Amino acid sequence: MSNLPSHARVVIIGGGAVGASSLYHLAKAGWTDCVLLEKNELTAGSTWHAAGNVPTFSSSWSIMNMQRYSASLYRDLGALVDYPMNYHVTGSIRLGHSKERLLEFKRVVGMGRYQGMDLDILTPAEMRGRYPFLETHELTGALYDPYDGDIDPAQLTQALAKGARDLGAKIIRFCPVTGARRENDEWVISTPQGEIRCEYVVNAAGYYAREVGKMFGRDVPMMVMSHQYILFDEIPELAAWSKEAGHKLPLLRDVDSSYYLRQEKYGMNLGPYEKNCRAHWVTPDDPMPEDFSFQLFPDDLERLEWYLNDAVERVPILGTAGLSRVINGPIPYAPDGNPLIGPMPGVPNAFEACVFTFGICQAGGAGKVLAEWVTEGQTEWDMWSCDPRRYTDYTDQDYCIAKGMEIYGHEYAMHFPKHYWPAGRGKKLSRIHDRIAALGAQFKPYNGWERAMWYAKPGDDTSEQATQTWGREGPWARRIEEECLAVRDAAGILDLPGFSRFRIKGEGAREWLTGLITGRVPKPGRIGLAYFADDKGRIVTEMSVIAIEEDFFFLITAATAQWHDFEWLQKHRPADAAFTLDDVTANFSCQILTGPKSRDILAEVSDADLSKGWLTHQTAQIAGRYCQLVRVSFAGELGWEIHTKVDDTAAIFDTVWAAGQKHGLKPFGMEALDSLRIEKGYRAWKGDLSTDYTILQGGLERFVDWSKPAFKGKAALEREKQQGVSKRFVTLTVEAGECDAPYMSTLWSNGEVVGETTSGNWGYRVGKSIALGMLRADLAVPGQAIEVEIFGDRFKAIVQPDQPLWDSSNERLRA
């Protein structure tokens, strides 16, 4: 007789560490009517062969949050659920071979300190004090993480499972899911034991997540890598030291050589991430098996030879040990190496908690995040780094394989601000891609669209090696400055393919938008910025609203926000709405023409009324092609966005380009645009604008219409307004050194942490390093001196008045 219940509130598919953690956290949230289905035994997938390392280190703020939470949870979990667990908090030493690596470590130390973790930088001599078997040749320093360690993955999973069961949740093993369908606003999940109906479903199927996703009409962007680690026999010298010291060696990571080395009882465990890596289950002659539970791939030691030799040179006692066993198992990879946690794109009441490359160290935090998504529809931390909607339709299987192999082979790579990874490129090209490439454009993808970042001139070093720096200076610096000054003094043109664009049309559209955004909906012929808040008053997104008619609008948002923002609109559209909502992103393109000569250029080529003021729009013709001229400029100069049908992009560009030459028209890229916008204090999505901050903290009260009877988030914002905000958005000028402040640089005052930066860059028009950030409210006063921590050093910064640094009264913008 089947023990499968007929109904559950949530069904989780997959019984690894992440699935068990999701079930546990749902039950902790009071949702005990939840069922986990596992096709085999718990831990049968990647969990059972995982090495079990539990680092807190990450250069991502949100993933560091998640891993920090996991480590904290695991320390007490065994006692909390009364299940024995082997969790060794040994600390770790992360070796650096270069100045750039040490700067990365210093930045992470600052982030960790802000999150309450006492990380530290070690000198080579200090490394030997903590790891006496270490050779320190060619090392510049190391990061020491006292919270790092290792855990038994099977015990962790069983502990989470026991905790969930004790709270009333159910786990059904040996019950594979064979199908899913939607009936009467419920999911019907099919299994050999029968069917189970549920309100919500979670894909936590690990390396089978893509197969499960197909049941819901979803092509999960992922692939599977073969990852090996080597277990070594007992080393007498290590055993003697460990017994005398009373503890294990810290976990060692040589990130520049790309491996970790961990004490395993009195032997060792070596885990390389090799560049000559191998993907599995990606070709017809290597199909994904129906069941790969508790199985491994054959050993492939030739791939590991270089890494083994390097590790022996670094820790010579490793060379005295016999090889005990090789573990070679499947590990899933998303194209950026981060997991997928959040709403399943385009599928109602379905979520993903899958494709975890580091599932053991992230499982605890992932369960917390997933449970928040399901039970509250929002998460405590902004989790865009893991949101499944960060990928859209360009992530075909070839792309996923290319990016997965690139990420695996550079698992410990530094992500420099001017470096753009080469694999999987060219998925979406503007109709004028070849033209701007011929002008010297250096490209980076945005939602798959290749956009010019800066324009090189003959003789400029455009090699990948030139971008391996955190510093401001490089072959791009002079060119970005030239582009910014061209926009200031004459005119610049920027090709912007891929703007996300949604059309809302029909009776009730204006009324609906009015209740959804914090501010006012523009009148026909006008454009305005609209901010969308969640129920806590936090910033969900920003869109430009172009009002064509009373109940006809185009909403424009960031390229990368396409699926995220469209789903937000769909979710809040009434089922009986008379108006239509369509994603028309693929039909249109955009060019920005901006600078004091932009009006002169347009006057020669268009029939537009160029006397229309700022924040207006009009239909016009250029080169006999219709376009929408929108009188805004993210660069903060006189300018227009030229919105066109995709097929008309080239004709309009060619005409504007030819007319602009005598006026000094130059191409400019996204790097220049970022410099120009930060001088104006304009916010960027998922940096300055995120659910980590409320509308009021973000300094956006001027976009709040308190007179409206209701809008989403109003009650929370009214409470916050009455109580006062704890932190405020500020613009800072920074007496920076070689580097501008990166995202989440710590702000200090009198030895206290008082805030963080949300973005930073050099302003070429004002000749200063600028940071935008969130500062403790009592210090957010013009003229207040504070310090910004940039890669471990603190630099003086001054809070600026609440107005743009460049053209503070917007005279140039309104000209």
mmCIF file of N, CA and C in Angstrom, residues 271-354:
data_model
loop_
_atom_site.group_PDB
_atom_site.id
_atom_site.type_symbol
_atom_site.label_atom_id
_atom_site.label_comp_id
_atom_site.label_asym_id
_atom_site.label_seq_id
_atom_site.Cartn_x
_atom_site.Cartn_y
_atom_site.Cartn_z
ATOM 1 N N GLY A 271 41.402 18.143 -4.067
ATOM 2 C CA GLY A 271 40.335 18.369 -5.043
ATOM 3 C C GLY A 271 40.671 19.473 -6.024
ATOM 4 N N PRO A 272 41.142 19.145 -7.221
ATOM 5 C CA PRO A 272 41.457 20.174 -8.221
ATOM 6 C C PRO A 272 40.241 20.579 -9.050
ATOM 7 N N TYR A 273 40.285 21.807 -9.559
ATOM 8 C CA TYR A 273 39.365 22.273 -10.596
ATOM 9 C C TYR A 273 40.227 22.561 -11.822
ATOM 10 N N GLU A 274 40.320 21.553 -12.668
ATOM 11 C CA GLU A 274 41.314 21.592 -13.730
ATOM 12 C C GLU A 274 40.782 22.283 -14.974
ATOM 13 N N LYS A 275 41.690 22.962 -15.674
ATOM 14 C CA LYS A 275 41.298 23.646 -16.905
ATOM 15 C C LYS A 275 40.988 22.652 -18.023
ATOM 16 N N ASN A 276 41.663 21.512 -18.035
ATOM 17 C CA ASN A 276 41.385 20.478 -19.034
ATOM 18 C C ASN A 276 40.249 19.596 -18.515
ATOM 19 N N CYS A 277 39.098 20.233 -18.261
ATOM 20 C CA CYS A 277 37.985 19.569 -17.596
ATOM 21 C C CYS A 277 37.106 18.815 -18.596
ATOM 22 N N ARG A 278 36.112 18.113 -18.069
ATOM 23 C CA ARG A 278 35.250 17.317 -18.931
ATOM 24 C C ARG A 278 33.785 17.481 -18.517
ATOM 25 N N ALA A 279 32.958 17.741 -19.512
ATOM 26 C CA ALA A 279 31.510 17.741 -19.307
ATOM 27 C C ALA A 279 30.967 16.341 -19.583
ATOM 28 N N HIS A 280 29.871 15.989 -18.934
ATOM 29 C CA HIS A 280 29.243 14.681 -19.139
ATOM 30 C C HIS A 280 27.793 14.849 -19.571
ATOM 31 N N TRP A 281 27.300 13.808 -20.247
ATOM 32 C CA TRP A 281 25.893 13.731 -20.636
ATOM 33 C C TRP A 281 25.500 14.879 -21.561
ATOM 34 N N VAL A 282 26.416 15.202 -22.482
ATOM 35 C CA VAL A 282 26.158 16.339 -23.381
ATOM 36 C C VAL A 282 26.204 15.935 -24.849
ATOM 37 N N THR A 283 26.518 14.688 -25.145
ATOM 38 C CA THR A 283 26.600 14.230 -26.530
ATOM 39 C C THR A 283 25.759 12.963 -26.695
ATOM 40 N N PRO A 284 25.351 12.657 -27.922
ATOM 41 C CA PRO A 284 24.519 11.458 -28.139
ATOM 42 C C PRO A 284 25.187 10.166 -27.683
ATOM 43 N N ASP A 285 26.520 10.098 -27.751
ATOM 44 C CA ASP A 285 27.189 8.867 -27.335
ATOM 45 C C ASP A 285 27.425 8.812 -25.819
ATOM 46 N N ASP A 286 26.966 9.864 -25.107
ATOM 47 C CA ASP A 286 27.084 9.886 -23.647
ATOM 48 C C ASP A 286 25.771 10.405 -23.067
ATOM 49 N N PRO A 287 24.676 9.648 -23.227
ATOM 50 C CA PRO A 287 23.369 10.129 -22.779
ATOM 51 C C PRO A 287 23.253 10.092 -21.252
ATOM 52 N N MET A 288 22.405 10.975 -20.728
ATOM 53 C CA MET A 288 22.143 10.956 -19.288
ATOM 54 C C MET A 288 21.374 9.673 -18.943
ATOM 55 N N PRO A 289 21.879 8.873 -18.014
ATOM 56 C CA PRO A 289 21.165 7.647 -17.638
ATOM 57 C C PRO A 289 19.885 7.977 -16.879
ATOM 58 N N GLU A 290 18.930 7.057 -16.938
ATOM 59 C CA GLU A 290 17.669 7.279 -16.242
ATOM 60 C C GLU A 290 17.888 7.369 -14.742
ATOM 61 N N ASP A 291 18.854 6.630 -14.248
ATOM 62 C CA ASP A 291 19.163 6.695 -12.814
ATOM 63 C C ASP A 291 20.671 6.548 -12.635
ATOM 64 N N PHE A 292 21.275 7.513 -11.958
ATOM 65 C CA PHE A 292 22.707 7.471 -11.676
ATOM 66 C C PHE A 292 22.926 7.563 -10.162
ATOM 67 N N SER A 293 22.004 7.017 -9.401
ATOM 68 C CA SER A 293 22.079 7.101 -7.942
ATOM 69 C C SER A 293 23.284 6.333 -7.419
ATOM 70 N N PHE A 294 24.011 6.957 -6.523
ATOM 71 C CA PHE A 294 25.161 6.329 -5.846
ATOM 72 C C PHE A 294 26.160 5.742 -6.841
ATOM 73 N N GLN A 295 26.351 6.421 -7.967
ATOM 74 C CA GLN A 295 27.309 5.963 -8.970
ATOM 75 C C GLN A 295 28.369 7.030 -9.212
ATOM 76 N N LEU A 296 29.497 6.583 -9.811
ATOM 77 C CA LEU A 296 30.606 7.480 -10.127
ATOM 78 C C LEU A 296 31.046 7.249 -11.566
ATOM 79 N N PHE A 297 31.796 8.211 -12.093
ATOM 80 C CA PHE A 297 32.443 8.045 -13.392
ATOM 81 C C PHE A 297 33.765 7.320 -13.198
ATOM 82 N N PRO A 298 34.318 6.735 -14.267
ATOM 83 C CA PRO A 298 35.654 6.125 -14.163
ATOM 84 C C PRO A 298 36.714 7.187 -13.830
ATOM 85 N N ASP A 299 37.780 6.763 -13.151
ATOM 86 C CA ASP A 299 38.885 7.680 -12.838
ATOM 87 C C ASP A 299 39.473 8.257 -14.126
ATOM 88 N N ASP A 300 39.962 9.472 -14.015
ATOM 89 C CA ASP A 300 40.597 10.144 -15.157
ATOM 90 C C ASP A 300 41.785 10.933 -14.615
ATOM 91 N N LEU A 301 42.769 10.214 -14.099
ATOM 92 C CA LEU A 301 43.855 10.840 -13.341
ATOM 93 C C LEU A 301 44.785 11.688 -14.185
ATOM 94 N N GLU A 302 44.856 11.429 -15.489
ATOM 95 C CA GLU A 302 45.752 12.228 -16.331
ATOM 96 C C GLU A 302 45.408 13.711 -16.258
ATOM 97 N N ARG A 303 44.107 14.009 -16.107
ATOM 98 C CA ARG A 303 43.680 15.408 -16.012
ATOM 99 C C ARG A 303 44.229 16.086 -14.764
ATOM 100 N N LEU A 304 44.561 15.307 -13.744
ATOM 101 C CA LEU A 304 44.927 15.869 -12.446
ATOM 102 C C LEU A 304 46.434 15.918 -12.199
ATOM 103 N N GLU A 305 47.226 15.423 -13.140
ATOM 104 C CA GLU A 305 48.657 15.250 -12.890
ATOM 105 C C GLU A 305 49.339 16.560 -12.500
ATOM 106 N N TRP A 306 49.090 17.633 -13.249
ATOM 107 C CA TRP A 306 49.759 18.912 -12.952
ATOM 108 C C TRP A 306 49.399 19.385 -11.555
ATOM 109 N N TYR A 307 48.129 19.258 -11.191
ATOM 110 C CA TYR A 307 47.640 19.764 -9.909
ATOM 111 C C TYR A 307 48.219 18.947 -8.754
ATOM 112 N N LEU A 308 48.345 17.655 -8.953
ATOM 113 C CA LEU A 308 48.952 16.806 -7.931
ATOM 114 C C LEU A 308 50.408 17.186 -7.716
ATOM 115 N N ASN A 309 51.134 17.391 -8.795
ATOM 116 C CA ASN A 309 52.544 17.774 -8.670
ATOM 117 C C ASN A 309 52.687 19.122 -7.971
ATOM 118 N N ASP A 310 51.806 20.060 -8.322
ATOM 119 C CA ASP A 310 51.871 21.376 -7.698
ATOM 120 C C ASP A 310 51.571 21.280 -6.203
ATOM 121 N N ALA A 311 50.591 20.470 -5.831
ATOM 122 C CA ALA A 311 50.231 20.313 -4.423
ATOM 123 C C ALA A 311 51.359 19.666 -3.630
ATOM 124 N N VAL A 312 52.057 18.738 -4.240
ATOM 125 C CA VAL A 312 53.192 18.094 -3.559
ATOM 126 C C VAL A 312 54.316 19.097 -3.321
ATOM 127 N N GLU A 313 54.538 20.003 -4.276
ATOM 128 C CA GLU A 313 55.547 21.044 -4.064
ATOM 129 C C GLU A 313 55.129 21.998 -2.957
ATOM 130 N N ARG A 314 53.832 22.239 -2.839
ATOM 131 C CA ARG A 314 53.332 23.173 -1.829
ATOM 132 C C ARG A 314 53.318 22.529 -0.446
ATOM 133 N N VAL A 315 52.925 21.238 -0.379
ATOM 134 C CA VAL A 315 52.855 20.510 0.898
ATOM 135 C C VAL A 315 53.590 19.182 0.694
ATOM 136 N N PRO A 316 54.915 19.166 0.866
ATOM 137 C CA PRO A 316 55.720 18.004 0.486
ATOM 138 C C PRO A 316 55.320 16.690 1.158
ATOM 139 N N ILE A 317 54.723 16.720 2.368
ATOM 140 C CA ILE A 317 54.356 15.445 3.005
ATOM 141 C C ILE A 317 53.294 14.714 2.189
ATOM 142 N N LEU A 318 52.571 15.428 1.311
ATOM 143 C CA LEU A 318 51.591 14.765 0.470
ATOM 144 C C LEU A 318 52.273 13.747 -0.443
ATOM 145 N N GLY A 319 53.501 14.037 -0.840
ATOM 146 C CA GLY A 319 54.236 13.144 -1.732
ATOM 147 C C GLY A 319 54.648 11.835 -1.095
ATOM 148 N N THR A 320 54.552 11.755 0.225
ATOM 149 C CA THR A 320 54.912 10.510 0.919
ATOM 150 C C THR A 320 53.724 9.581 1.081
ATOM 151 N N ALA A 321 52.534 10.030 0.696
ATOM 152 C CA ALA A 321 51.315 9.263 0.962
ATOM 153 C C ALA A 321 50.924 8.419 -0.233
ATOM 154 N N GLY A 322 50.384 7.270 0.049
ATOM 155 C CA GLY A 322 49.833 6.442 -1.009
ATOM 156 C C GLY A 322 48.432 6.897 -1.371
ATOM 157 N N LEU A 323 48.082 6.699 -2.638
ATOM 158 C CA LEU A 323 46.754 7.080 -3.109
ATOM 159 C C LEU A 323 45.756 6.024 -2.657
ATOM 160 N N SER A 324 44.702 6.467 -1.969
ATOM 161 C CA SER A 324 43.721 5.541 -1.419
ATOM 162 C C SER A 324 42.543 5.322 -2.356
ATOM 163 N N ARG A 325 41.976 6.421 -2.877
ATOM 164 C CA ARG A 325 40.781 6.294 -3.706
ATOM 165 C C ARG A 325 40.585 7.569 -4.506
ATOM 166 N N VAL A 326 39.999 7.439 -5.691
ATOM 167 C CA VAL A 326 39.622 8.592 -6.504
ATOM 168 C C VAL A 326 38.093 8.628 -6.592
ATOM 169 N N ILE A 327 37.534 9.773 -6.266
ATOM 170 C CA ILE A 327 36.096 9.986 -6.403
ATOM 171 C C ILE A 327 35.889 10.869 -7.633
ATOM 172 N N ASN A 328 35.093 10.403 -8.586
ATOM 173 C CA ASN A 328 34.828 11.166 -9.807
ATOM 174 C C ASN A 328 33.319 11.161 -10.042
ATOM 175 N N GLY A 329 32.661 12.253 -9.640
ATOM 176 C CA GLY A 329 31.206 12.284 -9.701
ATOM 177 C C GLY A 329 30.666 13.489 -10.427
ATOM 178 N N PRO A 330 29.385 13.456 -10.760
ATOM 179 C CA PRO A 330 28.749 14.553 -11.485
ATOM 180 C C PRO A 330 28.414 15.727 -10.562
ATOM 181 N N ILE A 331 28.710 16.930 -11.050
ATOM 182 C CA ILE A 331 28.385 18.168 -10.348
ATOM 183 C C ILE A 331 27.664 19.084 -11.342
ATOM 184 N N PRO A 332 26.471 19.574 -11.001
ATOM 185 C CA PRO A 332 25.765 20.468 -11.933
ATOM 186 C C PRO A 332 26.338 21.882 -11.911
ATOM 187 N N TYR A 333 26.289 22.545 -13.047
ATOM 188 C CA TYR A 333 26.774 23.915 -13.178
ATOM 189 C C TYR A 333 25.766 24.757 -13.943
ATOM 190 N N ALA A 334 25.424 25.916 -13.387
ATOM 191 C CA ALA A 334 24.735 26.960 -14.148
ATOM 192 C C ALA A 334 25.797 27.764 -14.896
ATOM 193 N N PRO A 335 25.404 28.580 -15.868
ATOM 194 C CA PRO A 335 26.410 29.280 -16.683
ATOM 195 C C PRO A 335 27.318 30.234 -15.916
ATOM 196 N N ASP A 336 26.923 30.684 -14.720
ATOM 197 C CA ASP A 336 27.817 31.539 -13.930
ATOM 198 C C ASP A 336 28.313 30.847 -12.669
ATOM 199 N N GLY A 337 27.983 29.571 -12.493
ATOM 200 C CA GLY A 337 28.446 28.825 -11.331
ATOM 201 C C GLY A 337 27.610 29.023 -10.081
ATOM 202 N N ASN A 338 26.645 29.948 -10.111
ATOM 203 C CA ASN A 338 25.762 30.151 -8.959
ATOM 204 C C ASN A 338 24.530 29.269 -9.102
ATOM 205 N N PRO A 339 23.922 28.884 -7.989
ATOM 206 C CA PRO A 339 22.735 28.025 -8.064
ATOM 207 C C PRO A 339 21.515 28.775 -8.567
ATOM 208 N N LEU A 340 20.440 28.025 -8.763
ATOM 209 C CA LEU A 340 19.146 28.592 -9.127
ATOM 210 C C LEU A 340 18.217 28.443 -7.924
ATOM 211 N N ILE A 341 17.862 29.563 -7.315
ATOM 212 C CA ILE A 341 16.969 29.550 -6.148
ATOM 213 C C ILE A 341 15.924 30.634 -6.351
ATOM 214 N N GLY A 342 14.662 30.224 -6.468
ATOM 215 C CA GLY A 342 13.616 31.213 -6.623
ATOM 216 C C GLY A 342 12.535 30.749 -7.567
ATOM 217 N N PRO A 343 11.676 31.670 -8.014
ATOM 218 C CA PRO A 343 10.559 31.300 -8.887
ATOM 219 C C PRO A 343 11.027 30.660 -10.187
ATOM 220 N N MET A 344 10.346 29.598 -10.581
ATOM 221 C CA MET A 344 10.616 28.955 -11.870
ATOM 222 C C MET A 344 10.050 29.859 -12.965
ATOM 223 N N PRO A 345 10.874 30.393 -13.848
ATOM 224 C CA PRO A 345 10.398 31.390 -14.812
ATOM 225 C C PRO A 345 9.230 30.890 -15.655
ATOM 226 N N GLY A 346 8.165 31.686 -15.661
ATOM 227 C CA GLY A 346 7.030 31.406 -16.517
ATOM 228 C C GLY A 346 6.121 30.294 -16.050
ATOM 229 N N VAL A 347 6.361 29.746 -14.858
ATOM 230 C CA VAL A 347 5.576 28.605 -14.377
ATOM 231 C C VAL A 347 4.938 28.990 -13.041
ATOM 232 N N PRO A 348 3.617 28.988 -12.939
ATOM 233 C CA PRO A 348 2.966 29.447 -11.706
ATOM 234 C C PRO A 348 3.205 28.510 -10.529
ATOM 235 N N ASN A 349 3.413 29.097 -9.363
ATOM 236 C CA ASN A 349 3.540 28.355 -8.105
ATOM 237 C C ASN A 349 4.589 27.246 -8.168
ATOM 238 N N ALA A 350 5.643 27.494 -8.928
ATOM 239 C CA ALA A 350 6.737 26.537 -9.038
ATOM 240 C C ALA A 350 8.049 27.258 -8.749
ATOM 241 N N PHE A 351 8.956 26.558 -8.076
ATOM 242 C CA PHE A 351 10.210 27.159 -7.638
ATOM 243 C C PHE A 351 11.360 26.210 -7.954
ATOM 244 N N GLU A 352 12.558 26.800 -7.994
ATOM 245 C CA GLU A 352 13.763 26.005 -8.202
ATOM 246 C C GLU A 352 14.707 26.185 -7.025
ATOM 247 N N ALA A 353 15.324 25.107 -6.633
ATOM 248 C CA ALA A 353 16.402 25.114 -5.645
ATOM 249 C C ALA A 353 17.371 24.043 -6.110
ATOM 250 N N CYS A 354 18.077 24.355 -7.176
ATOM 251 C CA CYS A 354 18.834 23.317 -7.873
ATOM 252 C C CYS A 354 20.088 23.895 -8.512
#
